[in-house]
CSV table of C-alpha atoms and ligand atoms in Angstrom, one decimal:
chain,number,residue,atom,x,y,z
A,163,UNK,CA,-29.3,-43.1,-7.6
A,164,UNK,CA,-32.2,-40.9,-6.3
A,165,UNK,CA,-34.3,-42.1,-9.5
A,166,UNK,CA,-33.3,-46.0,-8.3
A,167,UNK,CA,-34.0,-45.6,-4.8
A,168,UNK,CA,-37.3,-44.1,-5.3
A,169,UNK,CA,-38.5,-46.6,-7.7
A,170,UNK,CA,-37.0,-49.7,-5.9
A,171,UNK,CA,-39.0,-48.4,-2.5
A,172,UNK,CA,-42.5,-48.6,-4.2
A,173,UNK,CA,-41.6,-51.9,-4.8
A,174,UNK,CA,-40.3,-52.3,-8.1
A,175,UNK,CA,-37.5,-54.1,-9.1
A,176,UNK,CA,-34.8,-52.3,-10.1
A,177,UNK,CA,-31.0,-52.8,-12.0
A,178,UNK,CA,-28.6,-49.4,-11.4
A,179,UNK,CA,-26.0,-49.8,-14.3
A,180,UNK,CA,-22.7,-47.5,-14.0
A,181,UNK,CA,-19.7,-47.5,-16.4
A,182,UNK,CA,-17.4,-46.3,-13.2
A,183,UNK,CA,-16.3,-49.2,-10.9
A,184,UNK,CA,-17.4,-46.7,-8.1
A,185,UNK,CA,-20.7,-44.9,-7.7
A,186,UNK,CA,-20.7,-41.2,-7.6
A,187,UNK,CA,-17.8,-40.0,-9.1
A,188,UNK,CA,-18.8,-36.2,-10.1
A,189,UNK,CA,-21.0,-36.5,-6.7
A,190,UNK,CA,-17.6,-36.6,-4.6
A,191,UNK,CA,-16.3,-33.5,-5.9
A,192,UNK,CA,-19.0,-31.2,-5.8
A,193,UNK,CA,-18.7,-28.1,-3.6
A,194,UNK,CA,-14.8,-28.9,-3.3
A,195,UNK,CA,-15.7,-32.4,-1.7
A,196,UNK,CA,-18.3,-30.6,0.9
A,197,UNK,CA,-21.6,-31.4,-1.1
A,198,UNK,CA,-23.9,-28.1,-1.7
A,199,UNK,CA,-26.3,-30.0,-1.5
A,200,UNK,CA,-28.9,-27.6,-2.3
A,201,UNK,CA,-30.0,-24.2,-1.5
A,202,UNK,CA,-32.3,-22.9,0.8
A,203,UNK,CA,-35.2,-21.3,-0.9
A,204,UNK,CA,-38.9,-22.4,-0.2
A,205,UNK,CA,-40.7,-21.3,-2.8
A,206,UNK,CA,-40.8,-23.6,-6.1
A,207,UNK,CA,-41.2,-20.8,-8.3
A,208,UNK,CA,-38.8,-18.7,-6.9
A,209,UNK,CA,-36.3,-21.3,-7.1
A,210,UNK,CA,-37.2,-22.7,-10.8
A,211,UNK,CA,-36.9,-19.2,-12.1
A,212,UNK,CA,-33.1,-19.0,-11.3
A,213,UNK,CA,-33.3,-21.8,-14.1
A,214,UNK,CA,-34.1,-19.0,-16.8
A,215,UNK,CA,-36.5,-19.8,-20.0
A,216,UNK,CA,-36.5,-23.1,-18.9
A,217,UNK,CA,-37.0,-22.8,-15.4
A,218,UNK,CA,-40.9,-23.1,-15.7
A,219,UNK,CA,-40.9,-27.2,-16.3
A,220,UNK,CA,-39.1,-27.5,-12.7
A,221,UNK,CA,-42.0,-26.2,-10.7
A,222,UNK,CA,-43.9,-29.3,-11.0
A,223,UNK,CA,-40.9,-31.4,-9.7
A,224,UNK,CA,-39.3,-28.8,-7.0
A,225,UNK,CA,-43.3,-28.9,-5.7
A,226,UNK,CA,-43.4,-32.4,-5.4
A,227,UNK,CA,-39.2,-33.1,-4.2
A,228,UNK,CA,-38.3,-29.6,-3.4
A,229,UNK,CA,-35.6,-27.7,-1.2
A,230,UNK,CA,-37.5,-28.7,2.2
A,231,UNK,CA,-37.9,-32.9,1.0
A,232,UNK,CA,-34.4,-33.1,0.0
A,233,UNK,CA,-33.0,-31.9,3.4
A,234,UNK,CA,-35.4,-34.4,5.4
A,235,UNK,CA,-34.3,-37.0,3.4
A,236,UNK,CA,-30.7,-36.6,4.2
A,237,UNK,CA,-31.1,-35.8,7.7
A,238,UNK,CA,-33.3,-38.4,8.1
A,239,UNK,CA,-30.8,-40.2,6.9
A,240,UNK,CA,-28.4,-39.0,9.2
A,241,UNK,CA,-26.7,-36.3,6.7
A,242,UNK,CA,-26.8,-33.2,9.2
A,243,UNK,CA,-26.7,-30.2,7.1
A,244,UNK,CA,-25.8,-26.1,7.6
A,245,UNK,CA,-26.6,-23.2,5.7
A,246,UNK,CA,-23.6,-21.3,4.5
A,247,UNK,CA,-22.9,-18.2,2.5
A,248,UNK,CA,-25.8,-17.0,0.6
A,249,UNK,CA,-27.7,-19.9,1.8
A,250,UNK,CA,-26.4,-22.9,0.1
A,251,UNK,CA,-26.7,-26.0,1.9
A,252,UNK,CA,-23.9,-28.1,3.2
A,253,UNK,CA,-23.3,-31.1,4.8
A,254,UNK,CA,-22.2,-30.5,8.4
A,255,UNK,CA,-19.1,-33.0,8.1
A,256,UNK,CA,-18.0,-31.0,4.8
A,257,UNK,CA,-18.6,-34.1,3.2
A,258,UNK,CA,-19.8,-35.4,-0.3
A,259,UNK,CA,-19.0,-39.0,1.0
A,260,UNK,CA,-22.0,-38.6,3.3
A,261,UNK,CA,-24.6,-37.5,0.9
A,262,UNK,CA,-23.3,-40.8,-1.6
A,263,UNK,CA,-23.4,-42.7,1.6
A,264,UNK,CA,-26.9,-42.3,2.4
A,265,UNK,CA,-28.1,-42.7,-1.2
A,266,UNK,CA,-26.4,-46.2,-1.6
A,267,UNK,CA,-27.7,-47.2,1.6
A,268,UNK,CA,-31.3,-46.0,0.1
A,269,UNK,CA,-30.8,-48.1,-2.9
A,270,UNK,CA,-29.9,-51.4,-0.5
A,271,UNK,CA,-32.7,-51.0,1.6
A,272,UNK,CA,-35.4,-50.8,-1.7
A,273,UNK,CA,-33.7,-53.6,-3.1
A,274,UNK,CA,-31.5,-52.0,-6.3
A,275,UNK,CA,-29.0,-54.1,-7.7
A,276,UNK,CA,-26.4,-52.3,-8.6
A,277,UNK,CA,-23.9,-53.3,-11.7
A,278,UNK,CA,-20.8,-51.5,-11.4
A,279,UNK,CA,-18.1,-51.4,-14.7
A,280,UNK,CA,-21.1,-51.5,-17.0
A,281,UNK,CA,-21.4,-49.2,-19.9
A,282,UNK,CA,-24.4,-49.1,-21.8
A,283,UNK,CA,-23.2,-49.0,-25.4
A,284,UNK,CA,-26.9,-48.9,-27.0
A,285,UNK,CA,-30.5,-49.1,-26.6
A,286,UNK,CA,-32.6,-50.9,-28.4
A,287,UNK,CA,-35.9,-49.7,-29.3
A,288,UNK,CA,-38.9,-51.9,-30.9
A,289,UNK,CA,-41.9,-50.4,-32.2
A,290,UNK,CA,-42.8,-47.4,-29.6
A,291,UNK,CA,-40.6,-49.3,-26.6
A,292,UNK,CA,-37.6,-49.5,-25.4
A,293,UNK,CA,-36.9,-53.4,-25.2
A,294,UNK,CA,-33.0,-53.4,-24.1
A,295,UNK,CA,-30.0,-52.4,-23.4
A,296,UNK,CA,-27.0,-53.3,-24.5
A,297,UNK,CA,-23.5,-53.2,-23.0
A,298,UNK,CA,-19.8,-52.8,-24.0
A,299,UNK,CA,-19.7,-56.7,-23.1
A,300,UNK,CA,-22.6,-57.7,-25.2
A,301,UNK,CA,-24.2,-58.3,-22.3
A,302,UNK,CA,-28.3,-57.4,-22.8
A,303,UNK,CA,-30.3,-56.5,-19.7
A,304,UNK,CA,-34.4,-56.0,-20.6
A,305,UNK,CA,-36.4,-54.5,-18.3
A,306,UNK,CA,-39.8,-52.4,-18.7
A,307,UNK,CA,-39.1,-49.1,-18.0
A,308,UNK,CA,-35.6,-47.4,-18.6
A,309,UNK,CA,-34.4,-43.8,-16.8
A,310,UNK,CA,-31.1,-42.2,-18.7
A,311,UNK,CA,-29.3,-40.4,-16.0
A,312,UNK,CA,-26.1,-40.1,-17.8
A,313,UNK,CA,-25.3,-36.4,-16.7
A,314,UNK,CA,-23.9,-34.0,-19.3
A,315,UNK,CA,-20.4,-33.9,-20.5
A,316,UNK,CA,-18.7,-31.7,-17.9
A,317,UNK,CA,-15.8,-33.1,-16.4
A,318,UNK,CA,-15.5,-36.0,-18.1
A,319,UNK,CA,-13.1,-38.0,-16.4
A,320,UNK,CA,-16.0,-38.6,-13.8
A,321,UNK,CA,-17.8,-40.5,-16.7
A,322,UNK,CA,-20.0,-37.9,-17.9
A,323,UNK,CA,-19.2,-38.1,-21.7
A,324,UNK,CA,-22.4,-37.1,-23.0
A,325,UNK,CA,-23.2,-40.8,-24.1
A,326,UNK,CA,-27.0,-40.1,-23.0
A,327,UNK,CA,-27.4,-37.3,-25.6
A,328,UNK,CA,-26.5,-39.7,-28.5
A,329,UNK,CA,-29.0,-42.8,-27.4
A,330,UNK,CA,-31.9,-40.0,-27.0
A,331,UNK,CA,-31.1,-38.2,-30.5
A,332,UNK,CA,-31.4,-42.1,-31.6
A,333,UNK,CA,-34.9,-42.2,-30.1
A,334,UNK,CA,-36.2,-39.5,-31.6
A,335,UNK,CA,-35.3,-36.6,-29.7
A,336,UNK,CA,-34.5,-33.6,-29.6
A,337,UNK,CA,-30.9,-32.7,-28.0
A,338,UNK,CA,-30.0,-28.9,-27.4
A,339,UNK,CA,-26.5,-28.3,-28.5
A,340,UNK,CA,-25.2,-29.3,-25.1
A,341,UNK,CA,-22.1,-26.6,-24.2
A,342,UNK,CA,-19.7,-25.6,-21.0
A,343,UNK,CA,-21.2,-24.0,-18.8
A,344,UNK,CA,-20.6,-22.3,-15.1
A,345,UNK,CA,-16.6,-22.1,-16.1
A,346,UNK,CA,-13.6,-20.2,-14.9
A,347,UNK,CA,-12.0,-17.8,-17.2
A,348,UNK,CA,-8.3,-17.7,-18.7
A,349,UNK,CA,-6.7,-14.3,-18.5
A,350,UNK,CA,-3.9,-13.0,-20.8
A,351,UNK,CA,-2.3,-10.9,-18.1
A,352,UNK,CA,0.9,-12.0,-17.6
A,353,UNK,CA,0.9,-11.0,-14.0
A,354,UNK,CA,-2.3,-13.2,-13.4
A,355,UNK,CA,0.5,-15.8,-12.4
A,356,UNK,CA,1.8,-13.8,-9.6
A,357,UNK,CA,-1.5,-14.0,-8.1
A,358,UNK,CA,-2.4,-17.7,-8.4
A,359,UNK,CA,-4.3,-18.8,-5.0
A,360,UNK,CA,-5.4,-15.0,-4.3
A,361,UNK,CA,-8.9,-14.8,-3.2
A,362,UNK,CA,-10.9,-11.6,-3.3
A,363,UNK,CA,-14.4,-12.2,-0.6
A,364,UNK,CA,-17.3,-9.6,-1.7
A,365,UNK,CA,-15.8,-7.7,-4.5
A,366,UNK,CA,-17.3,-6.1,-7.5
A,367,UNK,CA,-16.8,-7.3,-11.1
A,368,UNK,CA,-18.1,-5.4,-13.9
A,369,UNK,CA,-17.5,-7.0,-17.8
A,370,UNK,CA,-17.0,-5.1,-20.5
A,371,UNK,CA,-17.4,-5.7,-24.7
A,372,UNK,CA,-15.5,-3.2,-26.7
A,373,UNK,CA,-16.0,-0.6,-23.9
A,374,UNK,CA,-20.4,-1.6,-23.3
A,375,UNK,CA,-21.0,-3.1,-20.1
A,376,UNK,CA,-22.6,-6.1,-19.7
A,377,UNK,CA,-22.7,-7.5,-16.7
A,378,UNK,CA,-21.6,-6.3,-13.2
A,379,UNK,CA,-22.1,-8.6,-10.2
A,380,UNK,CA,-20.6,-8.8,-6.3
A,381,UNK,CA,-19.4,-12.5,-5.1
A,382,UNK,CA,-16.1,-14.4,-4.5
A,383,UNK,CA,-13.8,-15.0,-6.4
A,384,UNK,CA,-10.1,-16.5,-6.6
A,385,UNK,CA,-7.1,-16.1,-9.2
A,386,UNK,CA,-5.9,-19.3,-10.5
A,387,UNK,CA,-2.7,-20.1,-12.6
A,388,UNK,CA,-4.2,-19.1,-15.6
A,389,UNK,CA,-7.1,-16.8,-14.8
A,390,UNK,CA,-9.8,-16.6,-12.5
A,391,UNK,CA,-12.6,-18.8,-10.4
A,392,UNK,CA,-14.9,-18.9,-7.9
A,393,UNK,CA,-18.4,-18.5,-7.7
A,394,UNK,CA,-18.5,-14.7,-9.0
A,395,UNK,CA,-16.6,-15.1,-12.4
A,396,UNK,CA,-18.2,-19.2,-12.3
A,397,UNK,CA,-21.7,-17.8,-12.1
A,398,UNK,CA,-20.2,-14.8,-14.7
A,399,UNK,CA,-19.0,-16.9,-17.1
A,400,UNK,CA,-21.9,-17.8,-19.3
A,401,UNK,CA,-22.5,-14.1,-20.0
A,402,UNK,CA,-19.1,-13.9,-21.0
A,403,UNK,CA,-19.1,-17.1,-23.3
A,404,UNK,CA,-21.7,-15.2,-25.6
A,405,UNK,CA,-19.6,-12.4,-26.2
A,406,UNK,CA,-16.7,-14.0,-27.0
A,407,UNK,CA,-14.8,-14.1,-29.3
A,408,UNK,CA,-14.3,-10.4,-28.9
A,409,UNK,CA,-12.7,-8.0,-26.9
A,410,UNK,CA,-13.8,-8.9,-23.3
A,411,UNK,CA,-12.6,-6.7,-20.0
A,412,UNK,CA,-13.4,-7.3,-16.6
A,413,UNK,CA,-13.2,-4.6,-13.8
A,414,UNK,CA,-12.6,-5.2,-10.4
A,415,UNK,CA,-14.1,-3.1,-7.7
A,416,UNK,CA,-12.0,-4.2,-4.5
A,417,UNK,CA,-13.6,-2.0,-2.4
A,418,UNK,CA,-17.3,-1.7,-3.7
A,419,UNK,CA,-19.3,-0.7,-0.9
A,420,UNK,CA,-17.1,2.5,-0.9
A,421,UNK,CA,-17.2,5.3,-4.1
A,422,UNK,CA,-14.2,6.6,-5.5
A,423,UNK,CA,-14.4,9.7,-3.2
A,424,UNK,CA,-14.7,7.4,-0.2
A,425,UNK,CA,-11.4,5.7,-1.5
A,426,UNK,CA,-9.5,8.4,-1.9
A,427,UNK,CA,-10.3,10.1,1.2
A,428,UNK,CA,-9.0,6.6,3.1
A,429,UNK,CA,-5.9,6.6,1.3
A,430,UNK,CA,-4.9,10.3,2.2
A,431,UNK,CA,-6.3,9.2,5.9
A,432,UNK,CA,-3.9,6.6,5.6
A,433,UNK,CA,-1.0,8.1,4.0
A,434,UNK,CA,-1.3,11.2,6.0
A,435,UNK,CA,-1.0,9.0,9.6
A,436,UNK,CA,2.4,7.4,8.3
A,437,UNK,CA,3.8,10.3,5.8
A,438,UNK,CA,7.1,8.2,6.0
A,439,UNK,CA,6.1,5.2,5.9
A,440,UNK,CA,6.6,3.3,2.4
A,441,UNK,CA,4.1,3.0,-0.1
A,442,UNK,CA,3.6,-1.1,-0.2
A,443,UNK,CA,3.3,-0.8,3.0
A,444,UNK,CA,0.4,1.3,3.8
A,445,UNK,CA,-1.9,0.3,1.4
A,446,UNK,CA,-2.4,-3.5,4.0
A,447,UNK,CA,-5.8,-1.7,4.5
A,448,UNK,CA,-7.1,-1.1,1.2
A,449,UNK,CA,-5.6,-4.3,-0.3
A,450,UNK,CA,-4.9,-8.0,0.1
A,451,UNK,CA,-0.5,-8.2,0.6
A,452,UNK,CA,-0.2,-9.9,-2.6
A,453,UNK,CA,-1.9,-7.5,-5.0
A,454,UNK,CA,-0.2,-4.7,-3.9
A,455,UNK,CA,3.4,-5.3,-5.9
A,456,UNK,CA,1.2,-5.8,-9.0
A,457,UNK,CA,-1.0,-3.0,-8.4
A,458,UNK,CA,2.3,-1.0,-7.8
A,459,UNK,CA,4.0,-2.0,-11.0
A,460,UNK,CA,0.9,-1.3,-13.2
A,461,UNK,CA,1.0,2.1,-11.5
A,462,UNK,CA,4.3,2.7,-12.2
A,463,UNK,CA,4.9,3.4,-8.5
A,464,UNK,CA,8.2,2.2,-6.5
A,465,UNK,CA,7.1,0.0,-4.2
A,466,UNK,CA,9.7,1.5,-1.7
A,467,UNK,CA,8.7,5.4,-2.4
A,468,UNK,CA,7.7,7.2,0.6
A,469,UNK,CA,4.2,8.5,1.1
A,470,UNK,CA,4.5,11.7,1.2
A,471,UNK,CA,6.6,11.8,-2.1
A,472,UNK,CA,3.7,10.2,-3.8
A,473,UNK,CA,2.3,12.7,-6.2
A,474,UNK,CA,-1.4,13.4,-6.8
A,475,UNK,CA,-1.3,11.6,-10.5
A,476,UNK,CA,0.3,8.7,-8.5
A,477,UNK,CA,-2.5,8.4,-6.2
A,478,UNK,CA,-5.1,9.3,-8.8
A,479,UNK,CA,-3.6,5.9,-10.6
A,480,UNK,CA,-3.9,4.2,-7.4
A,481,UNK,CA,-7.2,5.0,-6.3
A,482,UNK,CA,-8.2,3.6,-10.1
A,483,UNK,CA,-6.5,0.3,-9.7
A,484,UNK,CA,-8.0,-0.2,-6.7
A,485,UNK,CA,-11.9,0.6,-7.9
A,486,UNK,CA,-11.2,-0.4,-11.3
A,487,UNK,CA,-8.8,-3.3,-11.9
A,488,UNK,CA,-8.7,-4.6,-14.9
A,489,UNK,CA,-7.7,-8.1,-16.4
A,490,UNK,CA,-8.7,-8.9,-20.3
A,491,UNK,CA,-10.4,-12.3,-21.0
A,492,UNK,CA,-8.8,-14.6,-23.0
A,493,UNK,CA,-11.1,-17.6,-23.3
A,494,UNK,CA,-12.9,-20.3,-21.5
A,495,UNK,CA,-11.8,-24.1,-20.8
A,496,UNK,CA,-14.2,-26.2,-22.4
A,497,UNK,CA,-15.8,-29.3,-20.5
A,498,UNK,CA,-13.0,-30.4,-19.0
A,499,UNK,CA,-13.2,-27.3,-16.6
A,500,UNK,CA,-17.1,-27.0,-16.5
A,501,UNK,CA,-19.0,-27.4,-13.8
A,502,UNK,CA,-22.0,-28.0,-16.1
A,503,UNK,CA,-23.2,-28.6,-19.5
A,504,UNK,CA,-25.7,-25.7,-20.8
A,505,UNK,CA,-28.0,-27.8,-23.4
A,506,UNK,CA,-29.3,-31.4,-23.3
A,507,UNK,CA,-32.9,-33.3,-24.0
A,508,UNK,CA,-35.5,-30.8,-25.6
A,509,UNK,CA,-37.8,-30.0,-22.4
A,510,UNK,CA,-41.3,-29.7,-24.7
A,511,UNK,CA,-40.5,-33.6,-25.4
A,512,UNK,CA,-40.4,-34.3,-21.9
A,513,UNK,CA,-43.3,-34.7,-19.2
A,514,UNK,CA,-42.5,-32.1,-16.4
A,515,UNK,CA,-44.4,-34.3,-13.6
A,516,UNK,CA,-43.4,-37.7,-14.5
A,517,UNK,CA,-40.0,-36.9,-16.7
A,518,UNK,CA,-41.4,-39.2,-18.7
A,519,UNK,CA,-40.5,-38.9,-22.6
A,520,UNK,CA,-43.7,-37.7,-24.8
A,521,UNK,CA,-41.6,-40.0,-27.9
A,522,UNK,CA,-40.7,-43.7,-26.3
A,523,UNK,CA,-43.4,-44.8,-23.9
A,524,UNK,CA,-41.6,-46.6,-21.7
A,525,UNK,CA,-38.7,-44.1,-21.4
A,526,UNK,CA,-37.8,-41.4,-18.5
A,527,UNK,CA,-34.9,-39.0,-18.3
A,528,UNK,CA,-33.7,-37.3,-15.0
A,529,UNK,CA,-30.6,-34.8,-13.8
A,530,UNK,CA,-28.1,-33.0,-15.7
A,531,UNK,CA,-29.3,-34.4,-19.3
A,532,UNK,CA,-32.4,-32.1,-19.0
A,533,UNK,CA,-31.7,-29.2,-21.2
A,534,UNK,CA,-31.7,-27.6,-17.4
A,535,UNK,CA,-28.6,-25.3,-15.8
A,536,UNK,CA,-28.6,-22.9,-12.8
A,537,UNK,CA,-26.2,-21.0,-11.6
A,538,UNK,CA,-23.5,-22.5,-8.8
A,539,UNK,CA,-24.7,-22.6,-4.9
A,540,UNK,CA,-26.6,-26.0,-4.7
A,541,UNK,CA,-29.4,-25.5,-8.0
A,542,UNK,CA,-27.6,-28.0,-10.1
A,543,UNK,CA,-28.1,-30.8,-7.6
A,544,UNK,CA,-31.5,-29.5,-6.5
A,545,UNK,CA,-32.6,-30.6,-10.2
A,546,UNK,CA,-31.0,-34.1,-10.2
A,547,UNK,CA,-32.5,-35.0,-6.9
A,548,UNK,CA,-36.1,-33.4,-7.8
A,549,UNK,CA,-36.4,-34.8,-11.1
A,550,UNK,CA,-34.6,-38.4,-9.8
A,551,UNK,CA,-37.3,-38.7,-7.3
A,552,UNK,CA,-40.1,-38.2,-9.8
A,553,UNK,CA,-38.8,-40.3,-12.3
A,554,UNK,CA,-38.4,-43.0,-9.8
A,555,UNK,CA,-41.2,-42.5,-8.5
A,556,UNK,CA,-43.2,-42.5,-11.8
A,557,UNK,CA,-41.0,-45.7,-13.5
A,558,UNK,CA,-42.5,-47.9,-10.8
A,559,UNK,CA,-46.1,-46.9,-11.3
B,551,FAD,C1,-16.4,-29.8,-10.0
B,551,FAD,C2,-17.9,-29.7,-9.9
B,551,FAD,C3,-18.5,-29.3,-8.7
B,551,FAD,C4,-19.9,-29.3,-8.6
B,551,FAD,N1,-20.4,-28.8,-7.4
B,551,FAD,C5,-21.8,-28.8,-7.3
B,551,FAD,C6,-22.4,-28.4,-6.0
B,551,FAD,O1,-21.7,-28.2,-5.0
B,551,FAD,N2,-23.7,-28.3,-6.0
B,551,FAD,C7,-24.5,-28.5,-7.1
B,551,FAD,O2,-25.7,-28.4,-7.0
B,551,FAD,N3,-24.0,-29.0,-8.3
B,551,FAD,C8,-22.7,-29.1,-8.4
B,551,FAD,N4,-22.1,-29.6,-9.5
B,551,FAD,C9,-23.0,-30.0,-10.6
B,551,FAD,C10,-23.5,-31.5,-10.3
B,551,FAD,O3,-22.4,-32.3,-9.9
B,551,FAD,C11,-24.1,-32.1,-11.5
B,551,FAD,O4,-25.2,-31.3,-12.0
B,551,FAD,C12,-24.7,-33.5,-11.1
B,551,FAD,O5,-23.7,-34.4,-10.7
B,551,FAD,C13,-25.4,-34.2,-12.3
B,551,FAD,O6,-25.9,-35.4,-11.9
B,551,FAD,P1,-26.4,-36.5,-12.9
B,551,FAD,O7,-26.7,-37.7,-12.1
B,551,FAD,O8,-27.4,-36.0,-13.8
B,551,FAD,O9,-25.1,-36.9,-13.8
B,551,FAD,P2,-23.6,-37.3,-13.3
B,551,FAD,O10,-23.3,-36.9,-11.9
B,551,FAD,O11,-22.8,-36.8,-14.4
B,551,FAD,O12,-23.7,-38.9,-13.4
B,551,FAD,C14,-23.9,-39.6,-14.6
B,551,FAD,C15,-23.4,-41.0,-14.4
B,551,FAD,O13,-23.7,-41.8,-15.6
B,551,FAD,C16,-22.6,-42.6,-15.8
B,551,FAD,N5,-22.6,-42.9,-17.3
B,551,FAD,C17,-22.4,-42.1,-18.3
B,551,FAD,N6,-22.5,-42.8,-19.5
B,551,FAD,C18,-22.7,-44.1,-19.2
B,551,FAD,C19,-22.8,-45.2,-19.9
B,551,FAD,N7,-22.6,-45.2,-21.3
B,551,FAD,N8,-23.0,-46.4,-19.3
B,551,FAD,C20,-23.1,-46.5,-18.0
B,551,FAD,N9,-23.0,-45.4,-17.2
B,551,FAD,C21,-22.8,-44.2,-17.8
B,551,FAD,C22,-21.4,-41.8,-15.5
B,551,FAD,O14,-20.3,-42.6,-15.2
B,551,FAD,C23,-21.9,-41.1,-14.2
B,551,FAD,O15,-21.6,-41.8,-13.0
B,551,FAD,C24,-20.7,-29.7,-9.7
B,551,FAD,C25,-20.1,-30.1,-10.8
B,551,FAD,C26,-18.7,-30.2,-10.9
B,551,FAD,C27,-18.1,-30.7,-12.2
């Protein structure tokens, strides 16, 4: 949409074609509907290099369309925006509708026709060119310059099935093995299930292969039916993925910003103020209501014992549970649960100012089918409008 826009308002014409009979499918459910839309860092650089390896083709684009040009646009459009958490950027109205909103209306004042319930089944290539496309109907629509925005092949109910990735490896290029990425994980705790809808703000999680550690951030995270989400174990998850299949632990610091001394001297504060009171209910402090009859029975404490019948072993099992709790990893949901596909069109193939392809002349790629992926918080989209706008803005030179 950004890539159609941008060309249509230099004046070329432009054709948008979309397999969905809507626009924007994936779009409408980012950030839980709200849009993070991107996130507030200046610097180029310093953005591209959350990208990893890969992050140094970006600079070109996030210079030209950055962080600061993506935010004018959509307030200029009337998209107010705020900066949340960790400085991702929202819509004010905690709505993607918005964002889609002001990118259709871009595309109708440039000009774009837009062909909804179209799926491009091939292209057609003569000589070094791209001549045509063809759709599921038979239909053929020519045109002189084509831009593949056909995302990766997360989620794909929202049409993202990774039908880009074919048509380029047909072209000539190079496709890294596109796979999940940014997922939750599934836990085989049984008592994961008596946590479902639990979220933990600002707690610790440190992940473990046969006992070596291997990655320990702080974040948000959430307990699902299954396992675990949020941005902590989301942003976690493609360290895990490499070190599976194996024997994966993750522990949970609840109370980080305190040591295990700190802890332990809270819970005698606390159990020495209410020496009758009963165990589940003086740990309300230390620990959200619903963990504490799952911390209890791991602890092998009654839940109704009083406090000052708790013995030191009890506690010492207590304080660990609450520094240390630990769930073992059971897998990852593939696509279907991804936020985004890891992989995609070789970069070295690929001009990093114009996204134009080095292989078919009149060619130009753009978004999520860049062998490109940032972590959660507003990178993702940051890419698809950066490199949208260049490939545009290139396409109608
Ligand atoms: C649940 C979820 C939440 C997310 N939240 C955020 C967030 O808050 N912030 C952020 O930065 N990123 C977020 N992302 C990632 C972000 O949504 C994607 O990186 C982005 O949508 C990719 O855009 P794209 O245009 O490259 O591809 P897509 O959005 O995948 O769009 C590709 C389009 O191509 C169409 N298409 C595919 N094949 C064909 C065909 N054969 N013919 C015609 N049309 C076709 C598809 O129908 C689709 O509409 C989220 C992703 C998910 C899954």
């Amino acid at each position: 949409m950004m890539a159609a826009g941008r060309a249509g308002e230099l004046g070329s014409r432009v054709l948008l074609v979309e397999k969905n009979d809507r626009l924007g499918v994936k779009l409408l459910i980012t950030g839980h509907g709200r849009c993070n839309i991107t996130k507030k860092i200046d610097s180029p650089r310093e953005m591209a290099e959350k990208f990893g390896r890969n992050g140094k083709f970006l600079i070109s684009a996030f210079s030209r369309f950055g962080v600061r040009e993506v935010i004018s646009f959509f307030e200029s459009r009337g998209v107010k925006t705020k900066i949340e958490k960790n400085n991702r950027v929202i819509t004010e109205s905690d709505m993607a509708q918005d964002v889609l909103n002001a990118l259709i209306c871009y595309m109708e004042k440039a000009g774009v026709e837009i062909k909804l319930n179209a799926e491009v089944r091939s292209i057609d290539k003569s000589g070094d060119r791209i001549e045509k496309v063809v759709l599921a109907t038979g239909e053929e629509v020519f045109a002189d310059r084509f831009v593949i925005c056909t995302g990766g092949k997360s989620y794909p109910a929202t049409g993202s099935t990774g039908d880009g990735f074919e048509w380029a490896k047909a072209l000539g290029h190079i496709v890294i093995r596109p796979v999940p990425s940014l997922t939750p994980v599934i836990l085989k705790d049984v008592f994961v299930k008596e946590l479902e809808g639990l979220s933990l703000r600002d707690i610790r999680i440190a992940a473990y292969k046969d006992g070596r550690k291997f990655d320990s951030s702080v974040g948000d995270a959430i307990f699902t039916a299954k396992g675990m989400s949020g941005p902590l174990i989301i942003n976690m998850s493609k360290g895990i993925s490499k070190e599976l299949p194996g024997d994966v632990v993750l522990k949970i610091d609840l109370v980080p910003d305190c040591d295990f001394t700190e802890v332990d001297m809270k819970i005698r504060k606390d159990f020495q103020e209410g020496p009758n009171k009963q165990i589940k209910n003086c740990l309300d402090m230390l620990l959200p209501q619903k963990l504490v009859p799952v911390i209890m029975k791991i602890a092998g404490i009654e839940p109704d014992k009083k406090v000052n019948c708790i013995t030191k072993e009890e506690r010492k099992r207590l304080l660990r549970l609450i520094k240390e709790f630990e769930v073992q990893v059971a897998g990852l949901p593939g696509f279907d649960k991804a936020v985004i596909t890891s992989g995609g069109i070789e970069l070295s193939e690929v001009d990093s100012k114009t996204m134009r392809s080095k292989l078919v002349k009149n060619l130009y790629f753009a978004g999520e089918i860049l062998d490109l992926d940032g972590p959660t918080g507003g990178y993702n989209l940051q890419v698809c409008w950066s490199t949208g706008y260049c490939a545009g803005e290139a396409a109608a030179m």
